[in-house]
PDB file of C-alpha atoms and ligand atoms in Angstrom:
ATOM      1  CA  UNK K   1     -24.057  37.505 -34.463  1.00 72.00           C
ATOM      2  CA  UNK K   2     -26.796  39.843 -33.834  1.00 83.00           C
ATOM      3  CA  UNK K   3     -27.189  41.207 -30.470  1.00 91.00           C
ATOM      4  CA  UNK K   4     -28.826  43.602 -28.078  1.00 93.00           C
ATOM      5  CA  UNK K   5     -27.086  45.089 -25.498  1.00 95.00           C
ATOM      6  CA  UNK K   6     -28.704  46.734 -21.688  1.00 95.00           C
ATOM      7  CA  UNK K   7     -27.379  49.968 -20.363  1.00 95.00           C
ATOM      8  CA  UNK K   8     -28.278  51.449 -16.684  1.00 94.00           C
ATOM      9  CA  UNK K   9     -27.215  53.303 -14.329  1.00 92.00           C
ATOM     10  CA  UNK K  10     -26.383  50.735 -11.178  1.00 88.00           C
ATOM     11  CA  UNK K  11     -28.691  49.660  -8.635  1.00 91.00           C
ATOM     12  CA  UNK K  12     -32.069  49.730 -11.463  1.00 95.00           C
ATOM     13  CA  UNK K  13     -32.153  46.010 -11.071  1.00 94.00           C
ATOM     14  CA  UNK K  14     -29.338  45.165 -14.551  1.00 93.00           C
ATOM     15  CA  UNK K  15     -28.708  42.084 -12.779  1.00 90.00           C
ATOM     16  CA  UNK K  16     -32.062  40.832 -11.861  1.00 93.00           C
ATOM     17  CA  UNK K  17     -33.810  41.524 -15.598  1.00 94.00           C
ATOM     18  CA  UNK K  18     -30.548  39.698 -16.870  1.00 91.00           C
ATOM     19  CA  UNK K  19     -31.538  36.977 -14.953  1.00 90.00           C
ATOM     20  CA  UNK K  20     -34.982  36.932 -15.811  1.00 91.00           C
ATOM     21  CA  UNK K  21     -33.415  37.072 -19.294  1.00 88.00           C
ATOM     22  CA  UNK K  22     -31.412  34.496 -19.716  1.00 85.00           C
ATOM     23  CA  UNK K  23     -32.579  32.303 -16.838  1.00 79.00           C
ATOM     24  CA  UNK K  24     -28.402  32.178 -15.493  1.00 74.00           C
ATOM     25  CA  UNK K  25     -28.157  33.343 -12.325  1.00 71.00           C
ATOM     26  CA  UNK K  26     -25.858  37.210 -11.165  1.00 65.00           C
ATOM     27  CA  UNK K  27     -24.072  38.635  -9.031  1.00 60.00           C
ATOM     28  CA  UNK K  28     -27.032  40.921  -7.684  1.00 53.00           C
ATOM     29  CA  UNK K  29     -26.289  42.983  -4.669  1.00 49.00           C
ATOM     30  CA  UNK K  30     -22.145  42.453  -4.521  1.00 50.00           C
ATOM     31  CA  UNK K  31     -20.074  44.881  -4.955  1.00 50.00           C
ATOM     32  CA  UNK K  32     -20.661  47.963  -7.007  1.00 49.00           C
ATOM     33  CA  UNK K  33     -19.159  47.793 -10.747  1.00 50.00           C
ATOM     34  CA  UNK K  34     -18.305  44.382 -10.294  1.00 50.00           C
ATOM     35  CA  UNK K  35     -19.484  44.120 -14.285  1.00 54.00           C
ATOM     36  CA  UNK K  36     -16.623  45.619 -15.876  1.00 61.00           C
ATOM     37  CA  UNK K  37     -16.678  44.704 -19.494  1.00 72.00           C
ATOM     38  CA  UNK K  38     -19.141  43.065 -21.066  1.00 79.00           C
ATOM     39  CA  UNK K  39     -21.266  40.652 -20.835  1.00 81.00           C
ATOM     40  CA  UNK K  40     -22.252  38.466 -23.462  1.00 83.00           C
ATOM     41  CA  UNK K  41     -25.399  35.685 -23.171  1.00 82.00           C
ATOM     42  CA  UNK K  42     -27.643  33.959 -25.671  1.00 79.00           C
ATOM     43  CA  UNK K  43     -31.564  34.920 -25.040  1.00 75.00           C
ATOM     44  CA  UNK K  44     -32.617  31.452 -25.712  1.00 65.00           C
ATOM     45  CA  UNK K  45     -36.062  32.158 -27.823  1.00 64.00           C
ATOM     46  CA  UNK K  46     -34.301  34.438 -30.095  1.00 68.00           C
ATOM     47  CA  UNK K  47     -31.362  34.097 -32.150  1.00 74.00           C
ATOM     48  CA  UNK K  48     -28.775  36.306 -30.320  1.00 82.00           C
ATOM     49  CA  UNK K  49     -26.550  36.901 -27.764  1.00 89.00           C
ATOM     50  CA  UNK K  50     -27.162  40.125 -25.077  1.00 91.00           C
ATOM     51  CA  UNK K  51     -24.952  42.195 -23.659  1.00 92.00           C
ATOM     52  CA  UNK K  52     -25.025  44.237 -20.617  1.00 90.00           C
ATOM     53  CA  UNK K  53     -23.270  46.456 -20.027  1.00 91.00           C
ATOM     54  CA  UNK K  54     -21.368  47.824 -16.807  1.00 85.00           C
ATOM     55  CA  UNK K  55     -22.995  50.267 -14.749  1.00 82.00           C
ATOM     56  CA  UNK K  56     -22.714  53.571 -14.398  1.00 74.00           C
ATOM     57  CA  UNK K  57     -23.168  56.124 -11.848  1.00 70.00           C
ATOM     58  CA  UNK K  58     -23.124  56.864  -8.266  1.00 62.00           C
ATOM     59  CA  UNK K  59     -21.205  53.873  -6.589  1.00 64.00           C
ATOM     60  CA  UNK K  60     -19.793  53.931  -3.161  1.00 66.00           C
ATOM     61  CA  UNK K  61     -16.418  53.253  -2.996  1.00 72.00           C
ATOM     62  CA  UNK K  62     -15.919  54.044  -7.086  1.00 73.00           C
ATOM     63  CA  UNK K  63     -14.194  57.112  -7.621  1.00 81.00           C
ATOM     64  CA  UNK K  64     -14.593  60.066 -10.111  1.00 82.00           C
ATOM     65  CA  UNK K  65     -11.919  58.691 -12.891  1.00 86.00           C
ATOM     66  CA  UNK K  66     -12.647  55.285 -12.681  1.00 84.00           C
ATOM     67  CA  UNK K  67     -16.351  56.574 -13.279  1.00 82.00           C
ATOM     68  CA  UNK K  68     -15.551  58.421 -16.295  1.00 85.00           C
ATOM     69  CA  UNK K  69     -13.678  55.371 -17.912  1.00 87.00           C
ATOM     70  CA  UNK K  70     -16.502  53.258 -17.339  1.00 86.00           C
ATOM     71  CA  UNK K  71     -18.521  55.642 -18.961  1.00 87.00           C
ATOM     72  CA  UNK K  72     -15.936  56.574 -22.168  1.00 90.00           C
ATOM     73  CA  UNK K  73     -15.604  52.336 -22.355  1.00 90.00           C
ATOM     74  CA  UNK K  74     -19.233  52.285 -22.612  1.00 93.00           C
ATOM     75  CA  UNK K  75     -20.380  54.674 -25.587  1.00 93.00           C
ATOM     76  CA  UNK K  76     -17.034  53.040 -27.682  1.00 94.00           C
ATOM     77  CA  UNK K  77     -18.882  49.992 -27.647  1.00 94.00           C
ATOM     78  CA  UNK K  78     -21.871  50.684 -28.428  1.00 96.00           C
ATOM     79  CA  UNK K  79     -20.281  52.970 -30.706  1.00 96.00           C
ATOM     80  CA  UNK K  80     -17.882  49.788 -32.627  1.00 95.00           C
ATOM     81  CA  UNK K  81     -20.596  47.519 -32.287  1.00 94.00           C
ATOM     82  CA  UNK K  82     -24.241  49.745 -32.909  1.00 95.00           C
ATOM     83  CA  UNK K  83     -23.930  48.047 -36.866  1.00 94.00           C
ATOM     84  CA  UNK K  84     -24.670  44.560 -34.840  1.00 92.00           C
ATOM     85  CA  UNK K  85     -26.282  45.575 -31.982  1.00 94.00           C
ATOM     86  CA  UNK K  86     -30.539  45.353 -33.317  1.00 93.00           C
ATOM     87  CA  UNK K  87     -32.128  46.820 -29.958  1.00 95.00           C
ATOM     88  CA  UNK K  88     -30.675  48.916 -27.110  1.00 97.00           C
ATOM     89  CA  UNK K  89     -32.568  48.744 -23.516  1.00 97.00           C
ATOM     90  CA  UNK K  90     -31.946  51.178 -21.158  1.00 98.00           C
ATOM     91  CA  UNK K  91     -32.714  50.270 -18.227  1.00 98.00           C
ATOM     92  CA  UNK K  92     -34.145  52.880 -15.549  1.00 98.00           C
ATOM     93  CA  UNK K  93     -35.450  52.420 -12.105  1.00 98.00           C
ATOM     94  CA  UNK K  94     -38.919  53.602 -12.242  1.00 98.00           C
ATOM     95  CA  UNK K  95     -39.658  54.997  -8.348  1.00 97.00           C
ATOM     96  CA  UNK K  96     -36.618  57.322  -8.807  1.00 97.00           C
ATOM     97  CA  UNK K  97     -35.506  58.183 -12.810  1.00 97.00           C
ATOM     98  CA  UNK K  98     -37.753  61.263 -12.864  1.00 98.00           C
ATOM     99  CA  UNK K  99     -36.127  62.581  -9.075  1.00 97.00           C
ATOM    100  CA  UNK K 100     -32.947  61.833 -10.716  1.00 95.00           C
ATOM    101  CA  UNK K 101     -33.335  63.121 -14.328  1.00 96.00           C
ATOM    102  CA  UNK K 102     -34.477  66.362 -12.598  1.00 96.00           C
ATOM    103  CA  UNK K 103     -31.425  66.875 -10.637  1.00 95.00           C
ATOM    104  CA  UNK K 104     -29.066  66.992 -13.274  1.00 92.00           C
ATOM    105  CA  UNK K 105     -30.502  68.982 -15.139  1.00 92.00           C
ATOM    106  CA  UNK K 106     -29.484  72.079 -15.989  1.00 90.00           C
ATOM    107  CA  UNK K 107     -27.488  74.682 -18.181  1.00 89.00           C
ATOM    108  CA  UNK K 108     -24.315  72.419 -18.648  1.00 87.00           C
ATOM    109  CA  UNK K 109     -25.519  69.141 -17.549  1.00 87.00           C
ATOM    110  CA  UNK K 110     -27.702  66.522 -19.173  1.00 88.00           C
ATOM    111  CA  UNK K 111     -28.925  64.292 -16.907  1.00 91.00           C
ATOM    112  CA  UNK K 112     -27.510  60.596 -17.744  1.00 91.00           C
ATOM    113  CA  UNK K 113     -30.305  58.794 -19.167  1.00 95.00           C
ATOM    114  CA  UNK K 114     -31.319  61.338 -21.326  1.00 96.00           C
ATOM    115  CA  UNK K 115     -28.096  61.610 -22.520  1.00 94.00           C
ATOM    116  CA  UNK K 116     -27.826  57.557 -23.105  1.00 95.00           C
ATOM    117  CA  UNK K 117     -31.236  57.479 -24.528  1.00 97.00           C
ATOM    118  CA  UNK K 118     -30.455  60.400 -27.202  1.00 96.00           C
ATOM    119  CA  UNK K 119     -27.259  58.492 -27.785  1.00 95.00           C
ATOM    120  CA  UNK K 120     -28.842  55.198 -28.386  1.00 96.00           C
ATOM    121  CA  UNK K 121     -30.926  56.510 -31.149  1.00 95.00           C
ATOM    122  CA  UNK K 122     -28.261  58.987 -32.919  1.00 96.00           C
ATOM    123  CA  UNK K 123     -26.147  55.950 -33.931  1.00 97.00           C
ATOM    124  CA  UNK K 124     -29.656  54.836 -35.310  1.00 96.00           C
ATOM    125  CA  UNK K 125     -29.570  52.026 -32.980  1.00 96.00           C
ATOM    126  CA  UNK K 126     -33.686  51.270 -31.748  1.00 95.00           C
ATOM    127  CA  UNK K 127     -33.999  51.834 -28.400  1.00 97.00           C
ATOM    128  CA  UNK K 128     -36.552  50.198 -25.512  1.00 98.00           C
ATOM    129  CA  UNK K 129     -36.568  51.929 -22.224  1.00 98.00           C
ATOM    130  CA  UNK K 130     -37.231  49.153 -19.680  1.00 98.00           C
ATOM    131  CA  UNK K 131     -38.908  50.849 -16.230  1.00 98.00           C
ATOM    132  CA  UNK K 132     -37.803  49.025 -13.821  1.00 98.00           C
ATOM    133  CA  UNK K 133     -39.490  48.625 -10.125  1.00 98.00           C
ATOM    134  CA  UNK K 134     -43.059  49.990 -11.173  1.00 98.00           C
ATOM    135  CA  UNK K 135     -44.444  47.444  -8.073  1.00 98.00           C
ATOM    136  CA  UNK K 136     -42.838  50.180  -6.139  1.00 98.00           C
ATOM    137  CA  UNK K 137     -44.449  53.223  -7.924  1.00 98.00           C
ATOM    138  CA  UNK K 138     -48.303  54.383  -7.880  1.00 97.00           C
ATOM    139  CA  UNK K 139     -48.678  56.713 -10.144  1.00 97.00           C
ATOM    140  CA  UNK K 140     -48.085  54.553 -12.842  1.00 98.00           C
ATOM    141  CA  UNK K 141     -49.738  56.605 -15.790  1.00 98.00           C
ATOM    142  CA  UNK K 142     -48.255  59.820 -14.399  1.00 98.00           C
ATOM    143  CA  UNK K 143     -44.706  58.713 -13.911  1.00 98.00           C
ATOM    144  CA  UNK K 144     -44.614  57.106 -17.479  1.00 98.00           C
ATOM    145  CA  UNK K 145     -45.750  60.305 -18.801  1.00 98.00           C
ATOM    146  CA  UNK K 146     -42.997  62.749 -17.357  1.00 98.00           C
ATOM    147  CA  UNK K 147     -40.963  60.382 -18.290  1.00 98.00           C
ATOM    148  CA  UNK K 148     -41.448  60.718 -21.780  1.00 98.00           C
ATOM    149  CA  UNK K 149     -41.858  64.299 -20.931  1.00 97.00           C
ATOM    150  CA  UNK K 150     -38.153  63.944 -20.102  1.00 97.00           C
ATOM    151  CA  UNK K 151     -37.047  62.134 -22.621  1.00 97.00           C
ATOM    152  CA  UNK K 152     -38.453  64.518 -25.349  1.00 97.00           C
ATOM    153  CA  UNK K 153     -41.395  61.870 -26.410  1.00 97.00           C
ATOM    154  CA  UNK K 154     -44.565  63.690 -26.783  1.00 96.00           C
ATOM    155  CA  UNK K 155     -47.471  61.728 -24.263  1.00 95.00           C
ATOM    156  CA  UNK K 156     -48.981  60.013 -23.245  1.00 97.00           C
ATOM    157  CA  UNK K 157     -46.963  56.888 -22.939  1.00 98.00           C
ATOM    158  CA  UNK K 158     -49.384  54.748 -24.521  1.00 97.00           C
ATOM    159  CA  UNK K 159     -48.132  56.177 -27.330  1.00 97.00           C
ATOM    160  CA  UNK K 160     -45.304  54.902 -27.043  1.00 97.00           C
ATOM    161  CA  UNK K 161     -45.359  50.964 -25.889  1.00 96.00           C
ATOM    162  CA  UNK K 162     -42.255  49.975 -28.786  1.00 96.00           C
ATOM    163  CA  UNK K 163     -40.146  52.643 -26.324  1.00 98.00           C
ATOM    164  CA  UNK K 164     -41.825  52.496 -23.096  1.00 98.00           C
ATOM    165  CA  UNK K 165     -41.499  49.120 -21.408  1.00 98.00           C
ATOM    166  CA  UNK K 166     -42.975  48.835 -17.577  1.00 98.00           C
ATOM    167  CA  UNK K 167     -41.943  46.048 -15.688  1.00 98.00           C
ATOM    168  CA  UNK K 168     -40.560  45.041 -12.275  1.00 98.00           C
ATOM    169  CA  UNK K 169     -37.546  42.569 -13.274  1.00 97.00           C
ATOM    170  CA  UNK K 170     -37.730  41.045  -9.499  1.00 97.00           C
ATOM    171  CA  UNK K 171     -41.272  39.568 -10.074  1.00 97.00           C
ATOM    172  CA  UNK K 172     -40.448  37.966 -13.498  1.00 96.00           C
ATOM    173  CA  UNK K 173     -43.234  40.519 -15.108  1.00 97.00           C
ATOM    174  CA  UNK K 174     -41.332  41.583 -18.091  1.00 96.00           C
ATOM    175  CA  UNK K 175     -43.752  40.938 -20.728  1.00 96.00           C
ATOM    176  CA  UNK K 176     -44.111  44.556 -22.784  1.00 97.00           C
ATOM    177  CA  UNK K 177     -39.862  44.228 -22.679  1.00 96.00           C
ATOM    178  CA  UNK K 178     -40.022  41.750 -24.049  1.00 93.00           C
ATOM    179  CA  UNK K 179     -43.316  42.780 -26.815  1.00 94.00           C
ATOM    180  CA  UNK K 180     -41.223  46.101 -27.239  1.00 95.00           C
ATOM    181  CA  UNK K 181     -37.899  43.857 -28.296  1.00 92.00           C
ATOM    182  CA  UNK K 182     -40.171  41.789 -30.378  1.00 89.00           C
ATOM    183  CA  UNK K 183     -41.956  44.585 -32.204  1.00 91.00           C
ATOM    184  CA  UNK K 184     -38.058  45.615 -33.645  1.00 91.00           C
ATOM    185  CA  UNK K 185     -36.616  42.456 -34.161  1.00 85.00           C
ATOM    186  CA  UNK K 186     -39.372  42.183 -36.303  1.00 82.00           C
ATOM    187  CA  UNK K 187     -39.575  45.406 -37.840  1.00 84.00           C
ATOM    188  CA  UNK K 188     -35.788  45.296 -39.114  1.00 78.00           C
ATOM    189  CA  UNK K 189     -36.198  41.644 -40.021  1.00 72.00           C
ATOM    190  CA  UNK K 190     -39.021  43.367 -42.748  1.00 73.00           C
ATOM    191  CA  UNK K 191     -36.643  45.479 -43.823  1.00 74.00           C
ATOM    192  CA  UNK K 192     -34.473  43.016 -44.478  1.00 71.00           C
ATOM    193  CA  UNK K 193     -36.858  41.495 -47.219  1.00 66.00           C
TER     194      UNK K 193
HETATM  195  P1  GDP L   1     -28.170  46.351 -10.538  1.00 97.79           P
HETATM  196  O1  GDP L   1     -27.094  47.105 -10.100  1.00 97.79           O
HETATM  197  O2  GDP L   1     -28.725  47.264 -11.834  1.00 97.79           O
HETATM  198  O3  GDP L   1     -27.816  45.466 -11.394  1.00 97.79           O
HETATM  199  O4  GDP L   1     -28.885  46.217  -9.298  1.00 97.79           O
HETATM  200  P2  GDP L   1     -29.873  44.269  -9.292  1.00 97.79           P
HETATM  201  O5  GDP L   1     -29.965  43.767 -10.171  1.00 97.79           O
HETATM  202  O6  GDP L   1     -28.473  44.086  -7.694  1.00 97.79           O
HETATM  203  O7  GDP L   1     -30.847  45.504  -7.999  1.00 97.79           O
HETATM  204  C1  GDP L   1     -30.421  46.429  -7.210  1.00 97.79           C
HETATM  205  C2  GDP L   1     -31.847  46.095  -6.061  1.00 97.79           C
HETATM  206  O8  GDP L   1     -33.180  46.324  -6.355  1.00 97.79           O
HETATM  207  C3  GDP L   1     -31.514  44.613  -5.798  1.00 97.79           C
HETATM  208  O9  GDP L   1     -32.135  44.788  -3.726  1.00 97.79           O
HETATM  209  C4  GDP L   1     -32.839  44.099  -6.281  1.00 97.79           C
HETATM  210  O10 GDP L   1     -33.857  43.388  -5.368  1.00 97.79           O
HETATM  211  C5  GDP L   1     -34.255  45.504  -6.336  1.00 97.79           C
HETATM  212  N1  GDP L   1     -34.589  45.524  -7.756  1.00 97.79           N
HETATM  213  C6  GDP L   1     -34.645  44.979  -8.996  1.00 97.79           C
HETATM  214  N2  GDP L   1     -35.709  44.538  -9.687  1.00 97.79           N
HETATM  215  C7  GDP L   1     -36.810  45.167  -8.468  1.00 97.79           C
HETATM  216  C8  GDP L   1     -38.277  46.032  -9.138  1.00 97.79           C
HETATM  217  O11 GDP L   1     -38.386  44.855  -9.860  1.00 97.79           O
HETATM  218  N3  GDP L   1     -38.710  45.604  -8.086  1.00 97.79           N
HETATM  219  C9  GDP L   1     -37.796  46.589  -6.514  1.00 97.79           C
HETATM  220  N4  GDP L   1     -39.049  46.260  -6.045  1.00 97.79           N
HETATM  221  N5  GDP L   1     -36.901  45.590  -6.669  1.00 97.79           N
HETATM  222  C10 GDP L   1     -36.002  45.398  -7.792  1.00 97.79           C
END
């Protein structure tokens, strides 16, 4: 069955978003790293499943080796199912994403969010970046333009509405994401004709 896959660092609001997308209740604010296996749910308005992949990055009480293992599992899952995945959703925290990316950029370091974005594209999985917690961001356009810059997308972000979707999952404001995902799904249906 066709699939939409959700990835993102822990604490970006992935469980909150999953709840909005599927109507199921998810473990939010529980023990970090609890989503260890990919979880599949039906996405009602469209005929496919949505897969929640484990959160990654810093989690208190989770050691380095285990974090690496989680990351490796995510990468393998995406490689194995790339053919089947219609859209990848990379969830980031709009409030902190630029700081996190810049802090982890260096001669031998690629920030995880940037790496994952390019990895999904290399697998030819159409990707939408769900920029969550926009309710906490004042200079929205500037922030989203900076994010484009970090991801190698030529600003302004408004040119990339199929790729950059500002949302506030907590308040159910996720229309830009639904819209972007729908665009990708319909594009693929057209290609299949
Ligand atoms: P996960 O670890 O990625 O699954 O993140 P959760 O869904 O558990 O959310 C982490 C924290 O971010 C919780 O305290 C949520 O209430 C909060 N959160 C999620 N979405 C939003 C949002 O749109 N705006 C704000 N301000 N907080 C959010």
